[in-house]
GROMACS .gro file of C-alpha atoms in nm:
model
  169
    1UNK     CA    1   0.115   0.150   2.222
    2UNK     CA    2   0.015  -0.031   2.546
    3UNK     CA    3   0.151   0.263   2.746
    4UNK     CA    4  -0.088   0.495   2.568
    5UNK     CA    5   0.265   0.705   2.523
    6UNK     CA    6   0.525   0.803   2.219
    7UNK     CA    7   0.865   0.907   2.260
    8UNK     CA    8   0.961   1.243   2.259
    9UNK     CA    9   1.247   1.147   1.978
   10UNK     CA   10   0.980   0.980   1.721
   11UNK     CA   11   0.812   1.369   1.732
   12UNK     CA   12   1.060   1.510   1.527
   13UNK     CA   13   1.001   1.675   1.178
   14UNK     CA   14   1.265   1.721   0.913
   15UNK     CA   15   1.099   1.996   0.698
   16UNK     CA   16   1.183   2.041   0.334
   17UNK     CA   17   1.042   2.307   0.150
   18UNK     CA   18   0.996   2.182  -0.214
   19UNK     CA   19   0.919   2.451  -0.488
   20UNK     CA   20   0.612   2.433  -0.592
   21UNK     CA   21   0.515   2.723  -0.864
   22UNK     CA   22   0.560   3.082  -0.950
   23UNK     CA   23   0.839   3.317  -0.827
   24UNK     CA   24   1.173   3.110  -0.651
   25UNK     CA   25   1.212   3.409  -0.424
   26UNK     CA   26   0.841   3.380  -0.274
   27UNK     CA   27   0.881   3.135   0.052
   28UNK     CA   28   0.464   3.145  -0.034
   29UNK     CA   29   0.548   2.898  -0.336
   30UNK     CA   30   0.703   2.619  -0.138
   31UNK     CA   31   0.528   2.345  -0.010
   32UNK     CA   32   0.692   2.156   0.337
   33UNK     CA   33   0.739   1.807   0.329
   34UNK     CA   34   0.795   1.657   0.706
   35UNK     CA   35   1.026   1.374   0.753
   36UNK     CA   36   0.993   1.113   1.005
   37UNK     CA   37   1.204   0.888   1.108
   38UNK     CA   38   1.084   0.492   0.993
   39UNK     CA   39   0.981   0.357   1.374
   40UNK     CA   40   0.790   0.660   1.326
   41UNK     CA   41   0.583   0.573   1.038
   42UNK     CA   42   0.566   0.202   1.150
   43UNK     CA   43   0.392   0.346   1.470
   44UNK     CA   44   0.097   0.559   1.260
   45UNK     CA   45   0.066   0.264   1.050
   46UNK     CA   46  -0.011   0.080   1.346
   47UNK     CA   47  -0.211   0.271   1.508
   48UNK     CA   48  -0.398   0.361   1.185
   49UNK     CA   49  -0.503   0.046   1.110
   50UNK     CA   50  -0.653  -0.002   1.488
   51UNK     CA   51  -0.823   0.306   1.475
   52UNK     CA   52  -0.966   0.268   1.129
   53UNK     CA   53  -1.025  -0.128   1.230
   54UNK     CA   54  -1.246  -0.012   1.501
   55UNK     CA   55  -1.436   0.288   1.292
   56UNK     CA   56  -1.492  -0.007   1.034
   57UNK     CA   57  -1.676  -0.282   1.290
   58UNK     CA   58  -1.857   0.009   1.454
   59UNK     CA   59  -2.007   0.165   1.125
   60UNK     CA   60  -1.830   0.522   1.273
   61UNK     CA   61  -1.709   0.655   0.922
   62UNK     CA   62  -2.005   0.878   0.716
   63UNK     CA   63  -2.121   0.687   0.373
   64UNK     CA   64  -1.994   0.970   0.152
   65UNK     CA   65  -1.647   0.950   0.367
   66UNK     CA   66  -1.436   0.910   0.056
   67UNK     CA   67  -1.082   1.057   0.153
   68UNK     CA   68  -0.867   0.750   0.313
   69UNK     CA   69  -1.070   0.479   0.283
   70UNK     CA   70  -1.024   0.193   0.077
   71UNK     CA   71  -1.294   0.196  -0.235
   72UNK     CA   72  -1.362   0.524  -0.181
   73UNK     CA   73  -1.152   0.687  -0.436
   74UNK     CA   74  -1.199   1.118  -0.534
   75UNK     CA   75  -1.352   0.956  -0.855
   76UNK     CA   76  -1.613   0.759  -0.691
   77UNK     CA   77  -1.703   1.124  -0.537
   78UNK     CA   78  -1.698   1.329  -0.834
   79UNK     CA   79  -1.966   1.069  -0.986
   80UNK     CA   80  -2.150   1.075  -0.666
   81UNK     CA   81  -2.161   1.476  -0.671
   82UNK     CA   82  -2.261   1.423  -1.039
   83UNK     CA   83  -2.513   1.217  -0.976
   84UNK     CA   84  -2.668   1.405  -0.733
   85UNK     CA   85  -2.629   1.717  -0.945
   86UNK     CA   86  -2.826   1.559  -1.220
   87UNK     CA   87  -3.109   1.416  -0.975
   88UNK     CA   88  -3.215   1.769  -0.872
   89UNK     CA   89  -3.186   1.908  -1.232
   90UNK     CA   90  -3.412   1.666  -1.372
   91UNK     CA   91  -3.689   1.736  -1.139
   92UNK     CA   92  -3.630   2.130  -1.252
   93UNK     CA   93  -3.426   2.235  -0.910
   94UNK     CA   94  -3.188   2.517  -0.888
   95UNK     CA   95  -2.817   2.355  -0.794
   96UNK     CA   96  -2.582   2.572  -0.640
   97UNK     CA   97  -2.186   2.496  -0.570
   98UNK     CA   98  -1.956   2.614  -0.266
   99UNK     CA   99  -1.616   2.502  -0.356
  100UNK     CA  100  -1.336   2.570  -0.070
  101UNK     CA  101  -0.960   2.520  -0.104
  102UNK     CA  102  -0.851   2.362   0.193
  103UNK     CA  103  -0.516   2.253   0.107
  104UNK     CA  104  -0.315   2.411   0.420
  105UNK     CA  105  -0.638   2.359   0.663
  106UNK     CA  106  -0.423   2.051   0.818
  107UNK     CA  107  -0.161   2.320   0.949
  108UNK     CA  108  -0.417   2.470   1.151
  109UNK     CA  109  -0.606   2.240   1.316
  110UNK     CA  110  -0.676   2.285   1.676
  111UNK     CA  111  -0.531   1.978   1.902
  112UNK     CA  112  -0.780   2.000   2.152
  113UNK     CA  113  -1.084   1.968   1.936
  114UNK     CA  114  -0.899   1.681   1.749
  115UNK     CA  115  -0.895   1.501   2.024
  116UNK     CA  116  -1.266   1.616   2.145
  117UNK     CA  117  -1.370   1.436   1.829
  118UNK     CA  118  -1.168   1.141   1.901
  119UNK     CA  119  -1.348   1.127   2.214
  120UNK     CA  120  -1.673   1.133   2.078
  121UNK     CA  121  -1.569   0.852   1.844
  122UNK     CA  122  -1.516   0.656   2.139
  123UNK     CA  123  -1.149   0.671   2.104
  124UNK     CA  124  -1.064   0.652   2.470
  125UNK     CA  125  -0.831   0.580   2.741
  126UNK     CA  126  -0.523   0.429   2.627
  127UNK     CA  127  -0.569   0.496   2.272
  128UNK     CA  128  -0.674   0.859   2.330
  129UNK     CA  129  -0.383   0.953   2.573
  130UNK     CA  130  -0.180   0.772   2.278
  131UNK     CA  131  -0.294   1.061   2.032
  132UNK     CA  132  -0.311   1.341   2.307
  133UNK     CA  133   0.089   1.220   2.388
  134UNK     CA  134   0.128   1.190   1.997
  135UNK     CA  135   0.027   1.563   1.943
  136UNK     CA  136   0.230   1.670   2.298
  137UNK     CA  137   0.565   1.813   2.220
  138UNK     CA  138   0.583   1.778   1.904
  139UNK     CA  139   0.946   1.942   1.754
  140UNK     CA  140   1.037   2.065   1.376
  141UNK     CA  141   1.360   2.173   1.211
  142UNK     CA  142   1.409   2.288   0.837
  143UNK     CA  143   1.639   2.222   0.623
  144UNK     CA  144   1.754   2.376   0.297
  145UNK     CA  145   2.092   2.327   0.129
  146UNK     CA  146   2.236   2.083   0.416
  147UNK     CA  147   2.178   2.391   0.646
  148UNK     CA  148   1.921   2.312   0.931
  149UNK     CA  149   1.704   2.564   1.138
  150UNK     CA  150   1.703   2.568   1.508
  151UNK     CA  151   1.419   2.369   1.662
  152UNK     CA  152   1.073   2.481   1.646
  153UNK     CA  153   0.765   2.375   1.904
  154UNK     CA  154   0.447   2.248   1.656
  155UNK     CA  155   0.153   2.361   1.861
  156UNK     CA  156  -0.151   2.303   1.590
  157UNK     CA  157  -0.159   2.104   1.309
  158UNK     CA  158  -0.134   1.778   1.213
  159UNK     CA  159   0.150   1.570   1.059
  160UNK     CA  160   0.102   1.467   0.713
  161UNK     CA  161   0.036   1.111   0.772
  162UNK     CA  162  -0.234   1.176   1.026
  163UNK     CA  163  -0.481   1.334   0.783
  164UNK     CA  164  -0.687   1.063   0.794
  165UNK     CA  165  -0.790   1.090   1.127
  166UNK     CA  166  -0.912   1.443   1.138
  167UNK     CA  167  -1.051   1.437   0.727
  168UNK     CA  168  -1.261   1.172   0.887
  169UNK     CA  169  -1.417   1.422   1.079
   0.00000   0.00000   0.00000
């Protein structure tokens, strides 16, 4: 972590597609599951709690953050969207709702502005070329029936358990 670098062999995904609903024979019903090795999650734990450490002490996380943080459960936000609902129809207000399903934005996001962000968050030098290397040649292989894919370059996106850092955002 010192180095600000990750090897190239920790940036390998095992993919497993696991079934999630409908028709077997639609590849659209599976959802992948990456697999890291364990020096791999060791590392992101690491680094997470650094990173989330230093958003903590510098009051860098939005109050109505409620995705990865501690005490800030989807429950507390549902009764905080409630709440808020509930203020503007007592004074008489019209309340509208946007709802979004975001569930495979994670696969697209753009590296670059990721780490833009990061940058504006005053993640910088070491720890920034740490995530820029982190998100550098990334690799992926699937795997179905003890049958694996060739290798595939990951070029957006974000691994699973890096989430937190860009649903911060």
């Amino acid at each position: 972590m010192t180095t600000g670098c990750v090897p190239d062999s920790l940036k390998i995904a095992k993919v497993i597609p696991i079934f999630q609903k409908g028709d077997v024979a639609n590849p659209g019903n599976y959802g992948p599951i990456s697999l890291f090795s364990i020096f791999h999650r060791l590392l992101e734990k690491l680094m997470f709690k650094r990173v989330y450490s230093f958003f903590h002490k510098f009051l860098v996380l939005y109050q109505y953050q409620f995705g990865f943080r501690q005490y800030h459960s989807t429950s507390l936000a549902l009764i905080e969207l409630c709440d808020n609902l509930y203020s503007h129809l007592d004074q008489q207000e019209v309340v509208i709702g946007m709802y979004f399903d975001l569930r495979k934005a994670f696969d697209t996001v753009d590296h670059k502005i990721l780490l833009e962000k990061l940058y504006n968050y005053e993640i910088r030098v070491i720890v920034h070329d740490w995530f820029r290397n982190y998100l550098s040649n990334r690799r992926q292989f699937v795997a179905i029936n003890n049958i694996d894919s060739n290798f595939g370059n990951v070029n957006c996106g974000v691994p699973r358990d890096l989430l937190w850092v860009f649903y911060c955002f």
